[in-house]
Coordinates of C-alpha atoms and ligand atoms in Angstrom, one line a residue:
Chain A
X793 CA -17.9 1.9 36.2
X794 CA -16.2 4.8 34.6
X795 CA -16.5 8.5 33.7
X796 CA -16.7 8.2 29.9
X797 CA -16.0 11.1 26.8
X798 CA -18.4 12.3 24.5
X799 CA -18.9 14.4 21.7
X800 CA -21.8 15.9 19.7
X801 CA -22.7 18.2 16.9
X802 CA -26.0 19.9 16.1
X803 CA -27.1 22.3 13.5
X804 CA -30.2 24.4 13.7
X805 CA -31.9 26.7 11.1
X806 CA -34.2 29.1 13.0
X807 CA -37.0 31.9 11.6
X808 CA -36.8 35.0 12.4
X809 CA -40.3 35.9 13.5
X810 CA -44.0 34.0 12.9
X811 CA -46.2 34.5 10.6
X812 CA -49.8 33.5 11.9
X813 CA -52.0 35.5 10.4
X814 CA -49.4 38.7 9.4
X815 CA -47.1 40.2 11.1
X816 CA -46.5 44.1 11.7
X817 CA -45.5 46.4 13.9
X818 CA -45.4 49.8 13.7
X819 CA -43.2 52.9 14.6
X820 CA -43.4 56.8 15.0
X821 CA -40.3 58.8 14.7
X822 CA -40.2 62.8 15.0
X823 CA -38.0 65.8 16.6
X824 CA -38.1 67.4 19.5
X825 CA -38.0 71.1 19.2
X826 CA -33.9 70.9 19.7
X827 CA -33.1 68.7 17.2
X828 CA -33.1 65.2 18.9
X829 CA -35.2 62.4 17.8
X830 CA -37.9 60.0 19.1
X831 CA -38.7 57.2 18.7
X832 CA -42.0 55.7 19.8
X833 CA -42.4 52.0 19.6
X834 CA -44.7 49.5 21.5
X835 CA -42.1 46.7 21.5
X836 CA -40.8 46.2 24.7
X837 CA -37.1 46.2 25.8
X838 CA -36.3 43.3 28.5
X839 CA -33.2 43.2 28.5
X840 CA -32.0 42.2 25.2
X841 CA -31.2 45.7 23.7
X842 CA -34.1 47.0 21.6
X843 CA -33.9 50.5 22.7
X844 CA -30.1 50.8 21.7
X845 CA -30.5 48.7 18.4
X846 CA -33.1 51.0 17.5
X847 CA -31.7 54.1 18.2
X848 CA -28.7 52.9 16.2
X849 CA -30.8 52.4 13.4
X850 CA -32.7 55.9 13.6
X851 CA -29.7 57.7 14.4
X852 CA -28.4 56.1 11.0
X853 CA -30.9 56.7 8.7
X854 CA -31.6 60.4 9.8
X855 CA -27.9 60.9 9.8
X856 CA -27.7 61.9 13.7
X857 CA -25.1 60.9 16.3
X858 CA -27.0 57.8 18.4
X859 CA -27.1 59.8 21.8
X860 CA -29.7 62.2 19.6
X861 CA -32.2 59.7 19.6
X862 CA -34.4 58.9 22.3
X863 CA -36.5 55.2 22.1
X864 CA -39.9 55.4 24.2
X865 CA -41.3 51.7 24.3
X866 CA -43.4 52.5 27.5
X867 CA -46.8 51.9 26.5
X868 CA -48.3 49.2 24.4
X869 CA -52.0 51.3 24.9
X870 CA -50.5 54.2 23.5
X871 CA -47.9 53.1 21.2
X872 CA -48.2 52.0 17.6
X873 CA -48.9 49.2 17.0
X874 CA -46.5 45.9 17.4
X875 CA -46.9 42.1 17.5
X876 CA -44.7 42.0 20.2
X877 CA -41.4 40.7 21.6
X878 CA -41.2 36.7 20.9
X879 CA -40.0 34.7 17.8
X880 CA -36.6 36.8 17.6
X881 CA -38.3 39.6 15.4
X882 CA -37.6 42.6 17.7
X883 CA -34.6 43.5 15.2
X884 CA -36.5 42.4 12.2
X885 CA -39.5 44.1 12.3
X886 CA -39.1 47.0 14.2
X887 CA -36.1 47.9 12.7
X888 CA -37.5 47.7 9.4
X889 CA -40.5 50.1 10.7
X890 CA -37.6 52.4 12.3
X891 CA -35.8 53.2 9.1
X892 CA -39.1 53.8 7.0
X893 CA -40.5 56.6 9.8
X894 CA -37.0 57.7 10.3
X895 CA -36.8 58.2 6.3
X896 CA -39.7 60.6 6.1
X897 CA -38.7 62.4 8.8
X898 CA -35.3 62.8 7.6
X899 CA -37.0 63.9 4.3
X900 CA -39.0 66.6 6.0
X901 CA -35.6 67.7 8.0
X902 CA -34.4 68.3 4.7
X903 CA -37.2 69.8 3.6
X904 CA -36.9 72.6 5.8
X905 CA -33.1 72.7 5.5
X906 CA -33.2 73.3 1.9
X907 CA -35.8 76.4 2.8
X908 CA -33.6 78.1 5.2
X909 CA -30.4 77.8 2.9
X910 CA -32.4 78.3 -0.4
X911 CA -31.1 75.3 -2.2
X912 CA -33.3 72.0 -3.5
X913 CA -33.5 69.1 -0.4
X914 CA -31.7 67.1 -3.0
X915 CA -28.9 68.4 -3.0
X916 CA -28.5 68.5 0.7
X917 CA -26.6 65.4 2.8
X918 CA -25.9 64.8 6.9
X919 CA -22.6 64.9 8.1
X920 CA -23.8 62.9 10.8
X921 CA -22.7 64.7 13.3
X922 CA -25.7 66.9 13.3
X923 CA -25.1 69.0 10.4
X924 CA -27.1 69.2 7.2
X925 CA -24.4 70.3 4.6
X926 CA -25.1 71.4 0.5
X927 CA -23.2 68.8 -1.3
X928 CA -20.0 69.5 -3.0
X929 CA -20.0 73.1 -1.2
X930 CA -20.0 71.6 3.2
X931 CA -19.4 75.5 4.0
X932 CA -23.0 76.4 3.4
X933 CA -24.9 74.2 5.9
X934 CA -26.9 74.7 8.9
X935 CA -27.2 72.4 12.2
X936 CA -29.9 70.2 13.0
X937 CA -30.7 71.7 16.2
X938 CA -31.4 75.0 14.0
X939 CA -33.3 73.2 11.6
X940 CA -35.5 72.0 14.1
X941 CA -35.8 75.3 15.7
X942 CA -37.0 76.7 12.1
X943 CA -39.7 74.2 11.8
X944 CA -41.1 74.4 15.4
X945 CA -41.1 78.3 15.1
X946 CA -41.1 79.8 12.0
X947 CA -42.2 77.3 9.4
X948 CA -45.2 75.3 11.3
X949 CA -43.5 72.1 10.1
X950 CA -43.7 68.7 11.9
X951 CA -40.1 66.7 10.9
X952 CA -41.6 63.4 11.6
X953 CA -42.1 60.0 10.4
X954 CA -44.9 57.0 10.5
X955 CA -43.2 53.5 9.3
X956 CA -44.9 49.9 8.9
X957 CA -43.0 46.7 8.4
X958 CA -45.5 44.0 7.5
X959 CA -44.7 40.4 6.4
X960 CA -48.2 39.4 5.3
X961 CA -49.9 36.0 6.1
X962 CA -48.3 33.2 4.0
X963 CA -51.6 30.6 3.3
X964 CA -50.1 27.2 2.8
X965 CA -50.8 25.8 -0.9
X966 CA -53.6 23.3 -1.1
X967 CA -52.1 20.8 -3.1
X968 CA -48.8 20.1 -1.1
X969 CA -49.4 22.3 2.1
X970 CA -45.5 24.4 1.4
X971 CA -46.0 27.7 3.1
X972 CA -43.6 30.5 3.6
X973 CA -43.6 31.2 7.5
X974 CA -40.9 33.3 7.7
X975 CA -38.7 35.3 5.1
X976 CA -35.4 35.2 7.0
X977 CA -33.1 32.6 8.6
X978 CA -30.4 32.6 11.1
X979 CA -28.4 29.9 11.3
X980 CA -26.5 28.1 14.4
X981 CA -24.3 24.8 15.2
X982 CA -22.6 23.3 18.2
X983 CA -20.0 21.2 18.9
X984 CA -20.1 19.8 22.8
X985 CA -18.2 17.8 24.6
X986 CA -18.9 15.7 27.9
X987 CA -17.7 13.8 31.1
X988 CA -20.6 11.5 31.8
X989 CA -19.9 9.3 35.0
X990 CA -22.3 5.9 34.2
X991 CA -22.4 5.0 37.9
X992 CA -24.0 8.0 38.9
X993 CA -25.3 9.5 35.8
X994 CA -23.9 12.8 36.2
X995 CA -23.1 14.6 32.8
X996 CA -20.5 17.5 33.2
X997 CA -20.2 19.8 29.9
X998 CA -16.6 20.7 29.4
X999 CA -16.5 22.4 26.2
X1000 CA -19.3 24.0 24.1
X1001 CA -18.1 25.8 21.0
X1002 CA -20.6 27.7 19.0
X1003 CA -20.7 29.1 15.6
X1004 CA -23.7 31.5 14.9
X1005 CA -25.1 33.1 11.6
X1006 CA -27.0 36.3 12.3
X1007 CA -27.0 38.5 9.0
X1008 CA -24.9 41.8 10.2
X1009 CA -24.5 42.1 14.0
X1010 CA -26.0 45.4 14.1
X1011 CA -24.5 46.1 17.9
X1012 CA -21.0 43.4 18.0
X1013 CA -20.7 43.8 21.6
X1014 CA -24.6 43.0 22.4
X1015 CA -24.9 39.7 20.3
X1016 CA -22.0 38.4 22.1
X1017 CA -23.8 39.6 25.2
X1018 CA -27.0 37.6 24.3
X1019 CA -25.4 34.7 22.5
X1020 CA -22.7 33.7 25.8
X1021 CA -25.7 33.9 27.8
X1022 CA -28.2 31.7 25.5
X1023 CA -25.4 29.4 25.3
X1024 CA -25.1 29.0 29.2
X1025 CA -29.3 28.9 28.9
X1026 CA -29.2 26.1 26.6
X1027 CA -26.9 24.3 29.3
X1028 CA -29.5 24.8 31.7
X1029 CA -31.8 23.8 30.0
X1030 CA -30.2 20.2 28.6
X1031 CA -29.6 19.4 31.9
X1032 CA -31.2 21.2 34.9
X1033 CA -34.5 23.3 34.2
X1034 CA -37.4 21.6 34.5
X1035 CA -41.1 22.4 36.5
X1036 CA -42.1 18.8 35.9
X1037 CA -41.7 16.1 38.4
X1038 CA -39.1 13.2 37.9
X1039 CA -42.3 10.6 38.3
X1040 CA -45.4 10.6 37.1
X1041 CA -47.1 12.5 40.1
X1042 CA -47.5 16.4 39.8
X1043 CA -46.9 16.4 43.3
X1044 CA -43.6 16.0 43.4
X1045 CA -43.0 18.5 40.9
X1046 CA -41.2 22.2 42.0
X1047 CA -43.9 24.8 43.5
X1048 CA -41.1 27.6 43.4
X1049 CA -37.8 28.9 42.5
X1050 CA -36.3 27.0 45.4
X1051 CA -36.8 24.0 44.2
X1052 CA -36.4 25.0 40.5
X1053 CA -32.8 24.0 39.9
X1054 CA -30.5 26.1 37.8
X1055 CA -26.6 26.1 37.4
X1056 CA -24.9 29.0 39.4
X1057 CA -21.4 30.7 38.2
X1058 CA -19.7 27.8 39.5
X1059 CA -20.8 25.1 37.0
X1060 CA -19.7 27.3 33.3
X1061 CA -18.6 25.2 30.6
X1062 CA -15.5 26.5 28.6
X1063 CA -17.6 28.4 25.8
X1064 CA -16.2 29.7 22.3
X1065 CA -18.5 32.0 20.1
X1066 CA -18.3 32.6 16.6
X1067 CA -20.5 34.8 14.3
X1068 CA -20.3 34.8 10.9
X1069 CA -22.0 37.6 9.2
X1070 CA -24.4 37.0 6.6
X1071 CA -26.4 40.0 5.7
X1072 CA -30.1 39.1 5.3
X1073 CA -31.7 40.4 1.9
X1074 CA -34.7 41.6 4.2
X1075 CA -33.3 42.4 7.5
X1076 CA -32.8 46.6 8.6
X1077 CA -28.9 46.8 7.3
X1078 CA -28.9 43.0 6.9
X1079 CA -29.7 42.2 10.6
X1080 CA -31.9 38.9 11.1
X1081 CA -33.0 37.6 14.7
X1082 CA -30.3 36.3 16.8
X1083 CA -32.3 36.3 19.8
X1084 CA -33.9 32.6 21.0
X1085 CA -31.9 30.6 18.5
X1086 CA -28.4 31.2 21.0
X1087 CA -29.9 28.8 23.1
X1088 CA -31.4 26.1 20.8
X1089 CA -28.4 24.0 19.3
X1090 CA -26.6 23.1 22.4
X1091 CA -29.6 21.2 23.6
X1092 CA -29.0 18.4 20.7
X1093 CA -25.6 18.9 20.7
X1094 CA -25.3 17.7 24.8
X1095 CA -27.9 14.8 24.2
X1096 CA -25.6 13.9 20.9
X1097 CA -22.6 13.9 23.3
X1098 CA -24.0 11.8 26.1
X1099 CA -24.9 9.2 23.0
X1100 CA -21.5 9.5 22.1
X1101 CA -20.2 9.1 25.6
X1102 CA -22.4 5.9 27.1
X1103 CA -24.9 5.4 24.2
X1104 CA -28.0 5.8 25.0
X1105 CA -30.1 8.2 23.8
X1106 CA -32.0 10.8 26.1
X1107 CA -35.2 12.3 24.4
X1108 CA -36.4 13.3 27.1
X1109 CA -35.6 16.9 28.9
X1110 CA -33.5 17.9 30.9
X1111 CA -31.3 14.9 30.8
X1112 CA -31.1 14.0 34.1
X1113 CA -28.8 11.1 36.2
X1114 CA -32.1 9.7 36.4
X1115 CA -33.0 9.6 33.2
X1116 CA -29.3 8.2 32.0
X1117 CA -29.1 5.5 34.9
X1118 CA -32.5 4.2 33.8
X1119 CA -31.4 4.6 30.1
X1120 CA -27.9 2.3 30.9
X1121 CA -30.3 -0.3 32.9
X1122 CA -32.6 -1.1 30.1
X1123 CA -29.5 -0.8 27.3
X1124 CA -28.0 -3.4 30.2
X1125 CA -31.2 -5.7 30.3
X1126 CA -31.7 -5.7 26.5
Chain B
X416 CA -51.4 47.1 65.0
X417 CA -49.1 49.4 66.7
X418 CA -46.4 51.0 64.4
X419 CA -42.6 50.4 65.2
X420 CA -40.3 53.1 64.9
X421 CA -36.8 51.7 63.0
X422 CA -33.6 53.9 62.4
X423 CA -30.6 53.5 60.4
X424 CA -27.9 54.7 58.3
X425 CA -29.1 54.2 55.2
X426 CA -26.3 55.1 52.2
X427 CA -24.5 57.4 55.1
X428 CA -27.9 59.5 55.5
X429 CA -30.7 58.7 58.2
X430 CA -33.7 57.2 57.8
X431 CA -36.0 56.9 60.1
X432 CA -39.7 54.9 59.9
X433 CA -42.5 53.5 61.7
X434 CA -42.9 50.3 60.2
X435 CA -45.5 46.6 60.9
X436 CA -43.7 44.4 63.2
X437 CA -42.6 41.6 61.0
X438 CA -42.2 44.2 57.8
X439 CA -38.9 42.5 55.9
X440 CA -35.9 45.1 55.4
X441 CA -36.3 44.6 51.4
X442 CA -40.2 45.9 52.1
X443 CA -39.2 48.3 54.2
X444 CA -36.5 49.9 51.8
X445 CA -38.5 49.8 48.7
X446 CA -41.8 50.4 50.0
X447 CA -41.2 52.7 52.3
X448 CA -38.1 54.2 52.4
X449 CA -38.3 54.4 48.3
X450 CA -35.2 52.4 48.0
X451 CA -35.6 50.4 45.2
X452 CA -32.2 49.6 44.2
X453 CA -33.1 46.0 46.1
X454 CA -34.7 43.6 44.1
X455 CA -37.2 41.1 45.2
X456 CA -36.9 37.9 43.0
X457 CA -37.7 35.2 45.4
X458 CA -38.4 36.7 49.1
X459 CA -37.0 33.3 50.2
X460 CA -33.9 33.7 50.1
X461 CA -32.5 31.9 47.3
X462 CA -31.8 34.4 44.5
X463 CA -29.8 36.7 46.0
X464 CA -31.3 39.5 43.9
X465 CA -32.5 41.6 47.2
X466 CA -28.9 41.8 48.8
X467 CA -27.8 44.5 50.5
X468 CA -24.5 45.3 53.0
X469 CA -25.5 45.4 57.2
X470 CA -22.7 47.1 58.9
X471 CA -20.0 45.6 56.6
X472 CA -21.7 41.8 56.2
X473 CA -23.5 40.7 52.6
X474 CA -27.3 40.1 53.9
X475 CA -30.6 39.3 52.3
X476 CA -33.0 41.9 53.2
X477 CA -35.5 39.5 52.4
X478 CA -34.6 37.3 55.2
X479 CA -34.2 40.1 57.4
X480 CA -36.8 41.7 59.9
X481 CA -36.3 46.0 59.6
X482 CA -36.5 46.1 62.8
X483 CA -33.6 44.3 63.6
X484 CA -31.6 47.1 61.9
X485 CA -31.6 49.4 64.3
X486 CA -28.5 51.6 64.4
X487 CA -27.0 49.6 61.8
X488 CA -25.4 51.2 58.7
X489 CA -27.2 49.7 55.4
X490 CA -25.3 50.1 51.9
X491 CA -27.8 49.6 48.6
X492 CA -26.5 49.8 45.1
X493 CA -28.2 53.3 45.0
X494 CA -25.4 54.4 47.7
X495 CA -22.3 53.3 44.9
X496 CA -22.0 55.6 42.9
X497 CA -20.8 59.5 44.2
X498 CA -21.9 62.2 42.6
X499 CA -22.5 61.4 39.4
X500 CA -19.5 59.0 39.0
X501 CA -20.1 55.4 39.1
X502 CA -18.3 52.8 41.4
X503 CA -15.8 51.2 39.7
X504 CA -17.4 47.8 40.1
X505 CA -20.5 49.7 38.0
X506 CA -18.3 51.1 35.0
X507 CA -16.6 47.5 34.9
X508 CA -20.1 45.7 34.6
X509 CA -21.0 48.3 31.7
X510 CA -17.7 48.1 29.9
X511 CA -17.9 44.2 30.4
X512 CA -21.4 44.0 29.1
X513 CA -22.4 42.2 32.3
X514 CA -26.1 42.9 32.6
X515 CA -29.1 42.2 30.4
X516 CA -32.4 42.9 32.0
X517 CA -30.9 44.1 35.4
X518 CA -32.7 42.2 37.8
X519 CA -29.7 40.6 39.2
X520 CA -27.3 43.3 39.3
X521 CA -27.5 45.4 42.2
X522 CA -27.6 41.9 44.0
X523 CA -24.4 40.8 42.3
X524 CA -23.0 44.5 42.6
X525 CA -23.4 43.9 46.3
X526 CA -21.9 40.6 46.7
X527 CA -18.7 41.6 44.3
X528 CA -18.7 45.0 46.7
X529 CA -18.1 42.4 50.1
X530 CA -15.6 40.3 48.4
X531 CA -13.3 43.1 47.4
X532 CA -13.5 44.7 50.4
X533 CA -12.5 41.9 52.3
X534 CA -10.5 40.6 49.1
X535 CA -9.1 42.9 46.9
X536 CA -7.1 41.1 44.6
X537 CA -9.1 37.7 44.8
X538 CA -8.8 34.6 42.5
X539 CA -11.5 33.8 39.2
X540 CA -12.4 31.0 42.2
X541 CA -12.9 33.7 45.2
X542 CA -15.1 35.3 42.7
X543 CA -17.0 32.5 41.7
X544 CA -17.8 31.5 45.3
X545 CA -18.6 35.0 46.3
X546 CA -21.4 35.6 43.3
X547 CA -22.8 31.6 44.0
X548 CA -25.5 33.2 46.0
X549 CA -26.6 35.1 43.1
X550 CA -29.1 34.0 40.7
X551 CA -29.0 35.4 36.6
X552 CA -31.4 34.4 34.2
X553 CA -29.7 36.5 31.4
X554 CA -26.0 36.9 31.0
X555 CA -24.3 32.9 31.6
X556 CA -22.2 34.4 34.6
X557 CA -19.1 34.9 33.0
X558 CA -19.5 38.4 31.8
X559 CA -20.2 39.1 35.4
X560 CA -16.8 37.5 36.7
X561 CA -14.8 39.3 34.5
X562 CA -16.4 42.6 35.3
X563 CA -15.7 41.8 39.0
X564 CA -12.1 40.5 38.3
X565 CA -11.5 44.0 36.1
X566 CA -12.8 46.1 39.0
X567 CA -10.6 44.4 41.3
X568 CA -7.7 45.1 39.1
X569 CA -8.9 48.8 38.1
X570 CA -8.8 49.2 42.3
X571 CA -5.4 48.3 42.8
X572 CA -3.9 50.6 39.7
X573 CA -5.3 52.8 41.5
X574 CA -3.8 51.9 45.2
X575 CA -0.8 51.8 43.2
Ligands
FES2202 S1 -35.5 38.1 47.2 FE1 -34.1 37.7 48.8 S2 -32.9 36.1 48.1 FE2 -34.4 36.3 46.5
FES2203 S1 -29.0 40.3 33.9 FE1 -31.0 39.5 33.9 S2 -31.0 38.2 35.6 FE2 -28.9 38.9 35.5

């Protein structure tokens, strides 16, 4: 009886968003009488950052500072229309809906620019700072906040925007059944190392290093956010989370969060993160889905390592003593 | 059923309600005070995401009757931050990028606040043991220790 080492790798590829039947989502962009922008949106922001991703990516295709932008996901009734926030495609999709309304509204902004300072909207640019400047002469140039001001008041014009992202419904061929579900891939792999003790089954995760492929990290600071938590997720999940009962009676299974067992601050493994930036071809400035696949390859990785450590293999989650002591007693017996 | 009448210090200012007999304080504060910085993951006592500070002590106001609050002096996350400046324990959890949807953060906001005012320099293992009540579905913990370690740190510059 000992507490043995183990190691294991896995390497995921995962879509970002489904494509069952199409899959769009919509958004409106347009100025508020001062110059800011909103954004209306029916995806919904819990907690993984879509409001501030999105205002990024308005605030950069109008050419505005991000605190101009507002992001109103408060209503999927009233909204336009989105698919919804699953499958990693927040980024994707609405992103991709975000620059095309924010493009025409920029183009109407311009529009009206180019009236009040009697030039052609081509040959206007943003400073981004909230200035709308004639190229190749910056001292003629008027503020946004002006600009809107204009169009409210004097010129009857609406400086707003309607975008679509749709990645149509890929039918699978008849012959061999290939399909295209999704256009874009993020990438992840995980090396992680355990202490498993084969008298009492307990697997301890020292170490789980993580290298993640996301196409550009459109906000640095909030992947790392997102992928150190789905990491610690993934944990949970290999070993702890389940609302199944150890035996084949419902009955004994959890009826609540008391009895629905997750690790607590005390139990972290040592974690590493690494992103490597790919930019995806399709992606709003390269940006694919880095959203459910943080917690996937751990999983594999932990049940690779426990192989490694006392050789049997777990495929059965969360890899409990149980399920290890029971795995050693039948490798014993065979 | 006859009404109760409870009072407290509620965030230094006085409240005063008549409330069911048996009404928990987290009910009481959210539903009818307006309070509602507390959050109610579990109402059993094992998320920690309703805590609040009872005359100095970490409590769950889901575990605890209103109207054994009388007198008492209640701190809620809403009370933190003073006049438009956040606590420093709130700018560290921003800065360290220690929340994600939320619903565990005025309940961790509270526990960090008892620890460092009992413990203002403590270990990464203080820390740890003061948050273990605390459930988070979202960040892996860690971000949250190191916001509570930097706050620590950020209060003693400034004892200093
Ligand atoms: S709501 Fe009080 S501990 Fe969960
Ligand atoms: S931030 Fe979501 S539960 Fe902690």
């Amino acid at each position: 009886m000992a507490i043995r080492r183990g190691r294991g790798v896995a390497a995921i590829n995962y879509p970002t968003g489904m494509n069952l039947g199409g899959d769009p989502t919509q958004a409106l962009v347009h100025s508020t009488p001062t110059g800011n922008f909103m954004v209306t949106l029916s995806s919904v922001d819990l907690g993984q950052g879509m409001k501030q991703i999105m205002a990024q990516i308005c605030a950069e295709t109008i050419g505005v500072p991000t605190d101009r932008v507002i992001v109103d996901t408060a209503d999927t009734d009233t909204g336009p229309h989105c698919m919804g926030t699953f499958a990693s495609r927040g980024t994707h999709r609405a992103g991709n809906a975000v620059i095309q309304a924010a493009r025409e509204a920029r183009q109407v902004m311009l529009e009206v620019a180019a009236e009040e300072l009697e030039v052609n909207a081509s040959d206007l640019e943003t400073d981004g700072q909230g200035n709308i400047l004639v190229k190749g002469a910056p001292q003629r140039s008027i503020s946004i906040f002006d600009v809107a001001l204009s169009a409210h008041f004097k010129r009857g014009r609406s400086i707003s925007g309607r975008g679509m992202f749709l990645i149509p419904r890929s039918y699978p061929e008849k012959e061999t059944g290939a399909m295209k579900p999704s256009t874009c891939y993020a990438h992840a792999c995980t090396v992680a190392e355990v202490e498993v003790d084969d008298e009492t089954g307990e697997v301890t995760v020292l170490t789980v290093r993580n290298v993640f492929e996301i196409g550009r990290a459109l906000n640095p600071k909030m992947v790392e956010q997102q992928l150190v938590g789905g990491s610690w997720m993934a944990i949970s999940h290999a070993l702890y989370e389940t609302t199944e009962p150890y035996y084949p009676d419902r009955d004994h299974g959890g009826t609540d969060f008391n009895q629905y067992l997750m690790p607590g601050p005390g139990d972290l493994a040592q974690t590493e993160i690494i992103v490597l930036e790919r930019p995806s071809a399709d992606g709003p400035f390269g940006a694919k889905g880095p959203g459910e696949m943080c917690a996937n390859p751990q999983i594999p990785a932990v049940a690779n390592a426990v192989f490694d450590a006392v050789g049997v293999r777990i495929d059965t989650l969360p890899i409990t003593p149980e399920r290890i002591l029971r795995a050693l007693k039948a490798q014993a017996s065979n | 059923m006859a009404k109760i009448p409870v009072q407290f210090m509620l965030n230094g200012a006085e409240k005063a309600e008549f409330i069911d007999s048996g009404t928990t304080l987290l009910n009481a504060l959210r539903d009818k005070i307006g309070d509602t910085s507390p959050k109610g993951g579990c109402h059993q006592g094992t998320c920690g995401a309703c805590s609040v500070i009872i005359d100095g002590e970490l409590r769950l106001s889901c575990l605890t009757l209103a109207e054994t609050c009388n007198g008492a002096a209640i701190t809620t996350t809403s009370g933190l931050s003073q006049g438009g400046v956040l606590h420093p324990l709130q700018r560290a959890f921003l800065d360290a990028f220690a929340t994600q949807c939320g619903f565990c953060t005025p309940g961790m906001l509270m526990a960090a606040k008892v620890l460092l005012d009992h413990t203002p320099d403590p270990s990464r293992d203080e820390v740890v043991e003061a948050l273990s009540g605390n459930i988070c579905r979202c960040t892996g913990y860690e971000p949250i220790i190191q916001a509570v370690l930097t706050a620590a740190r950020s209060n003693s510059q400034n004892a200093a």
